XYZ file of C-alpha atoms in Angstrom:
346
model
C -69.179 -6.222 -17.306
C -67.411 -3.176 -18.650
C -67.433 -1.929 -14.993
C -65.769 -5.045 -13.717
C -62.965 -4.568 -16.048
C -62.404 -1.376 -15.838
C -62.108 -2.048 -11.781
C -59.871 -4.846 -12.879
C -57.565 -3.030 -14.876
C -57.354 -0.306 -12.063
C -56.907 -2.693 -9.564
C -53.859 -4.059 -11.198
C -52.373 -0.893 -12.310
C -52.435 -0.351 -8.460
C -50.712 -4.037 -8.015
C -47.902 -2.605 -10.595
C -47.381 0.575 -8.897
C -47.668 -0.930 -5.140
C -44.502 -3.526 -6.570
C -42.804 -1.221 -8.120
C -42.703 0.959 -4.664
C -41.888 -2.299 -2.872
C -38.986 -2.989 -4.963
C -37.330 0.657 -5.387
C -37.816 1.059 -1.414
C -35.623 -2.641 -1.327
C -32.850 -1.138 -3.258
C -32.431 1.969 -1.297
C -32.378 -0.126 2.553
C -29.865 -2.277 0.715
C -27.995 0.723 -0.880
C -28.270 2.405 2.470
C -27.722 -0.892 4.454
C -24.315 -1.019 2.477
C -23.247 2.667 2.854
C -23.681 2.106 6.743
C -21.664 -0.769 6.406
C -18.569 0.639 4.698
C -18.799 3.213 6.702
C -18.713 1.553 9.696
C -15.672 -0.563 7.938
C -13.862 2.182 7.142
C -13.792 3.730 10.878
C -12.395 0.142 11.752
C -9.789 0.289 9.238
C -9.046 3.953 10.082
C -8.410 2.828 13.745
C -7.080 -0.897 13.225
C -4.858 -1.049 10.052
C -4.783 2.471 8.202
C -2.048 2.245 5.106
C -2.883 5.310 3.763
C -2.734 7.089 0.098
C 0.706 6.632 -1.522
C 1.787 9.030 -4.347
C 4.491 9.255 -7.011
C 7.824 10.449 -5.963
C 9.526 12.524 -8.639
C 12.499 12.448 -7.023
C 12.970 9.159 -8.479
C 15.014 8.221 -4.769
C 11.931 5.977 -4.094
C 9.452 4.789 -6.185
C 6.535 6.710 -4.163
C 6.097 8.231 -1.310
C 3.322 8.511 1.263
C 1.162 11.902 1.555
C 2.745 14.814 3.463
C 1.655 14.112 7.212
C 0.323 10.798 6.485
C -1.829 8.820 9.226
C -0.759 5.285 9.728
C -2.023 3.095 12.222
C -1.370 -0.732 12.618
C -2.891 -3.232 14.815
C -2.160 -6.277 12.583
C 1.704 -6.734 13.368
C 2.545 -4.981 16.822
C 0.432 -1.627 17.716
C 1.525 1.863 16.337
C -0.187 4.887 15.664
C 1.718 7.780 14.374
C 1.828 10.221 11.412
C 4.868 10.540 8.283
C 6.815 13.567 7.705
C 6.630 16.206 5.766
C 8.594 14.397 2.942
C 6.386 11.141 3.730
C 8.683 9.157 4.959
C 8.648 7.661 9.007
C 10.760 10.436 10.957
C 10.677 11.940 14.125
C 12.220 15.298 12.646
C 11.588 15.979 8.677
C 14.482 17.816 6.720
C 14.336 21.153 6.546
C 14.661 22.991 2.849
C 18.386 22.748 1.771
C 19.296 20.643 4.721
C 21.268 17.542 3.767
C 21.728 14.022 5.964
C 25.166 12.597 6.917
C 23.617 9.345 6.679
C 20.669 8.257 4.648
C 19.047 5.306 5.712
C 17.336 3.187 3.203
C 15.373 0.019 2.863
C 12.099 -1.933 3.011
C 8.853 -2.027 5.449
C 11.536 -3.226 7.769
C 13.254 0.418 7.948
C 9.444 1.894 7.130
C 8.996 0.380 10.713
C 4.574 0.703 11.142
C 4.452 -2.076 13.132
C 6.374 -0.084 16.122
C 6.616 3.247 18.168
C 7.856 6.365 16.202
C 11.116 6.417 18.708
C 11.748 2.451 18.871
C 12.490 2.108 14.679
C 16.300 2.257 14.015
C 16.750 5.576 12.459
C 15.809 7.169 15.559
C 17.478 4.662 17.669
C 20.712 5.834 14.945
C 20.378 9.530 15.810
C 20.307 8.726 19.405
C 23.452 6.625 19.480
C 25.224 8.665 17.248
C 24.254 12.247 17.690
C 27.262 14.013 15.582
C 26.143 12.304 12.489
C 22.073 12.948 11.773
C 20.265 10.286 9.899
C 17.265 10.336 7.734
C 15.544 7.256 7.183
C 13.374 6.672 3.338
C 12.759 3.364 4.076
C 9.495 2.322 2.741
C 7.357 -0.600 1.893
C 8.368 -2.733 -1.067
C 11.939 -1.868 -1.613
C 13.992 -4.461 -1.653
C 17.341 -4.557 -2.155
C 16.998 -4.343 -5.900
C 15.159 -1.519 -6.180
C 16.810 0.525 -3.249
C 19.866 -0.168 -5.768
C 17.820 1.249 -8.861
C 16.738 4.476 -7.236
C 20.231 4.780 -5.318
C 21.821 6.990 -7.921
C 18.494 9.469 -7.521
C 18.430 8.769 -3.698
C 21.816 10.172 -3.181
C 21.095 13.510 -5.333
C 18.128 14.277 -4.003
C 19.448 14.036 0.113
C 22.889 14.573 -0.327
C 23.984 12.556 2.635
C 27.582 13.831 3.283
C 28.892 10.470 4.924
C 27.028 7.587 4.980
C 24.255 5.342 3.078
C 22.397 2.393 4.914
C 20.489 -0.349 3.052
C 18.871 -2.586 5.298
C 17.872 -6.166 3.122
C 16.458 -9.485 4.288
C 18.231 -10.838 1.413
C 21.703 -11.689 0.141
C 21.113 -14.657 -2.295
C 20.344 -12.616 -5.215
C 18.454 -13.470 -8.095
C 19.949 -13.002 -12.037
C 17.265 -11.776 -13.489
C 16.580 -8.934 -10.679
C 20.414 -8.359 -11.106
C 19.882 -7.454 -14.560
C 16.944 -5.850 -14.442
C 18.793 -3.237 -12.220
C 21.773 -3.108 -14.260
C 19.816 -2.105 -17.280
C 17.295 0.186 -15.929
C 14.094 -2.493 -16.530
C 12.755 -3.042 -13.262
C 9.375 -2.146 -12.827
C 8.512 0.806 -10.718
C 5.620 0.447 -7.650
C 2.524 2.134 -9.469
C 0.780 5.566 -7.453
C -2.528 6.788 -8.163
C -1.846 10.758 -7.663
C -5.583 11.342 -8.714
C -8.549 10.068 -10.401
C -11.293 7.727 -8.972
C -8.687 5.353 -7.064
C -6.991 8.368 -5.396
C -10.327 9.708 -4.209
C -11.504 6.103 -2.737
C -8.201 5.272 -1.209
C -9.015 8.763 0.586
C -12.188 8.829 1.703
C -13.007 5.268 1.973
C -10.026 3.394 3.059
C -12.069 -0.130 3.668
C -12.278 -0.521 -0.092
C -8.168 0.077 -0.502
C -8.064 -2.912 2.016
C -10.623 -5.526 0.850
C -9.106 -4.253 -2.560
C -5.403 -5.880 -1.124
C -7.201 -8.746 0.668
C -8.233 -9.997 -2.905
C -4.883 -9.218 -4.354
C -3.201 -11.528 -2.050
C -5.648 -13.972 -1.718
C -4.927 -13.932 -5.902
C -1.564 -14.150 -5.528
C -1.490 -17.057 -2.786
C -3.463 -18.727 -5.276
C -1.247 -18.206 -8.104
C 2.004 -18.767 -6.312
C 1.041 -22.065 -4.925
C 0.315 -23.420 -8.643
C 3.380 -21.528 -9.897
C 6.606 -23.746 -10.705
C 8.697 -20.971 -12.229
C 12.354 -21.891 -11.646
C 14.626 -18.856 -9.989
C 18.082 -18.357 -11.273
C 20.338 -17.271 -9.109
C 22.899 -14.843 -9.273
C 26.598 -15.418 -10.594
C 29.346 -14.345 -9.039
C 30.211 -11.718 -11.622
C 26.443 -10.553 -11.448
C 26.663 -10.468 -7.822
C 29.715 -8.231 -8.136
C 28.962 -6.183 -11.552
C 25.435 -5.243 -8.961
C 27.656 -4.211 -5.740
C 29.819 -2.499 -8.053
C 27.267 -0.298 -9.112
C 25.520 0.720 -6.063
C 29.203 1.489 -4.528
C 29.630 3.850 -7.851
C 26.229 5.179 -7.201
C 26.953 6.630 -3.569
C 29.216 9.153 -5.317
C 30.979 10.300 -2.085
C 29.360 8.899 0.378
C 30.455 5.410 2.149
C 28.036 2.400 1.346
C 27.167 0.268 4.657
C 24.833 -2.609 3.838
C 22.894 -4.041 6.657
C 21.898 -7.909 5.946
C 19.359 -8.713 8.722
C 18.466 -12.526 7.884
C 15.072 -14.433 8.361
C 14.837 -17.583 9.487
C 12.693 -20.475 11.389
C 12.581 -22.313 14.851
C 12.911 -25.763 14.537
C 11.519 -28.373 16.763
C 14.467 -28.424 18.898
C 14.200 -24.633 19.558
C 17.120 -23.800 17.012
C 17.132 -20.321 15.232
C 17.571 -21.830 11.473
C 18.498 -18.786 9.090
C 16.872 -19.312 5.512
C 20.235 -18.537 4.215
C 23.099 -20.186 3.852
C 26.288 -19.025 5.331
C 28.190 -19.974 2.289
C 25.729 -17.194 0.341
C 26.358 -14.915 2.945
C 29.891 -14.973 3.195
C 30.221 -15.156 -0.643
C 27.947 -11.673 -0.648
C 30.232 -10.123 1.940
C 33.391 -10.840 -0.282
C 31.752 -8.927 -2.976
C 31.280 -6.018 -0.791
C 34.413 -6.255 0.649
C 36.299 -5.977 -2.643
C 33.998 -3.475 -3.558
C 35.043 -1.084 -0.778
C 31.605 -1.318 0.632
C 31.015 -2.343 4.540
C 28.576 -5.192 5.580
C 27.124 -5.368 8.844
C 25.607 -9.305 8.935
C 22.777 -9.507 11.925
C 23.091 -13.429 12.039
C 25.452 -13.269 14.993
C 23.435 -10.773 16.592
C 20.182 -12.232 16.130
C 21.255 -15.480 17.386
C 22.907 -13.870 20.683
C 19.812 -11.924 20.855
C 17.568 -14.917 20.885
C 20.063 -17.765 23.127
C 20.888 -15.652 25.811
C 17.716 -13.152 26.521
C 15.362 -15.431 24.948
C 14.248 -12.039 22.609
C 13.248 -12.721 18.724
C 14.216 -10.207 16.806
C 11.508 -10.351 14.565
C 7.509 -10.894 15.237
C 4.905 -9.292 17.912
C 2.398 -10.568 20.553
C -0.529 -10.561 17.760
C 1.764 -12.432 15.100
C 3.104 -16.262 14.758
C 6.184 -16.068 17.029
C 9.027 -15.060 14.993
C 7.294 -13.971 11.834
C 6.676 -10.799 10.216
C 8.890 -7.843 10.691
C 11.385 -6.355 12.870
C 10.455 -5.800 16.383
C 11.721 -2.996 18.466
C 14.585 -5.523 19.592
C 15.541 -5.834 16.321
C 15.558 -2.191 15.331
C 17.476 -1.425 18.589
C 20.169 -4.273 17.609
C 20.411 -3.317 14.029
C 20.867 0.077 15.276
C 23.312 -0.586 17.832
C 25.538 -2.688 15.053
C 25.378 0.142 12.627
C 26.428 2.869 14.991
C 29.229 0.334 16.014
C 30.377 0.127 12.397
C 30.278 3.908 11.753
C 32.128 4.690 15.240
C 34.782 2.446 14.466
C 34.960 3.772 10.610
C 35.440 6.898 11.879
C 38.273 6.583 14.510
């Protein structure tokens, strides 16, 4: 009897041991199974739709800036695979130390231009139509109109540009409380992380930076859809106290802002701009009392599209007419600009 339970006891101390086993050798093919896996993601993203590792910029004339040399490739709107500057922003030729601009270009992702070739995006396409002047372009993702006007001030200390400064926006029906969050220095700044465990993941394993955005948005589709917050818009005196400034803020440099407008195709096969002309032409009085040049794209765009049948926004791989600028778009932004700037100069 004692024998018997003693064999017993042995036999399931081996049971114990034997599941134990089974169960640690589980976790590590499913640890393993999972390393293989983001692995094999991140190659994807590396190859498909790369963003890259954004850092702080203390120059304060953006609110980050992408790492020296920086990688970006993009398969998701249009196909491009090229590298940033030195400085991190998307140029052909960096700036050399002490070397100043005669036109700084500056804007959103539209001017940051990842979704096309390094010599189709409109700063190049600007240096090639008008080679006395050189332009530098610090577009870059997230900046709209309000916060190029924030970090203008900063922008134009930092690159010095001797004769001109380009904002591109997508905008012109402004909104009061971004107005005044400008005016009084409140507007939020895009967060970096320079170091620390998100700095090292975005680096070495890019798949998790993306899944990390895929939740974000699919959050923030979620939240938008149930939002009913009510926009103010601007007043005219808000609308001019805000041109005001970012005319003051050039210092010597002339201001040139570029509205290039979004809009929809309607059944009929109509371009229909999401803004009205009544906004637009209300924005361009500001700016035209405030000494500052605007160069509207509506009239361009629309010529663009009626008699070449050309959008100037959207790519083969996107819903026709959506996203951002094309390389017809850059080249006919470009082309207006120059235009402007030939005929300023005369």
């Amino acid at each position: 009897m004692l024998y018997k339970d003693k064999s017993l006891i042995e036999s399931n101390g081996l049971n114990k041991h034997f599941s134990l086993f089974k169960v640690i050798k589980q976790c590590v093919v499913i640890i393993l199974a999972g390393l293989l896996s983001l692995a094999a993601l991140t190659v994807f993203t590396l190859l498909y739709n790369y963003t890259g590792i954004h850092i702080a910029n203390s120059s304060g004339a953006t609110d980050y800036i992408w790492d020296s040399g920086q990688l970006k490739t993009n398969m998701v709107e249009g196909f491009a695979w090229f590298k940033m500057d030195d400085k991190g922003f998307n140029n052909m030729q960096t700036l050399s130390d002490g070397e100043h601009p005669d036109i700084l270009l500056m804007g959103s992702s539209h001017m940051e231009a990842v979704q096309v070739a390094k010599n189709e995006n409109t700063g190049y396409l600007m240096n090639e139509m008008i080679p006395e002047f050189t332009t530098y372009n610090i577009g870059i993702s997230g900046h709209t109109i309000y916060k190029c006007a924030r970090n203008l001030k900063s922008a134009v200390a930092e690159y010095e540009p001797s004769d001109y400064v380009v904002i591109e926006t997508s905008t012109v029906r402004l909104e009061s409380d971004s107005i005044n969050k400008v005016l009084n220095n409140t507007l939020d700044v895009t967060k970096s992380y320079d170091s620390g465990v998100m700095y090292l993941t975005q680096k070495y394993c890019p798949a998790v930076k993306s899944l990390f955005k895929q939740i974000q948005d699919w959050r923030s589709s979620d939240n938008t859809s149930s939002s009913s917050n009510v926009v103010n818009m601007a007043s005219a005196d808000e609308e001019n106290a805000f041109v005001s400034k970012m005319k003051g803020d050039c210092g010597d440099a002339r201001l040139i802002i570029c509205y290039q407008p979004l809009y929809n195709i309607n059944e009929d096969g109509e371009l229909v701009f999401k803004e009205s002309r009544e906004c637009v032409e209300a924005f361009a009085r500001h700016c035209e009392d405030s000494g500052i040049i605007f160069v509207d794209m509506t009239a361009s765009f629309t010529k663009l599209y009626e008699q070449n049948h050309i959008l100037a926004h959207g790519f083969i791989n996107t819903a026709v007419g959506e996203g951002h600028l094309n390389k017809y778009g850059h080249r006919a932004i470009a082309e207006a600009v120059a235009a402007v700037i030939k005929e300023d100069v005369r």
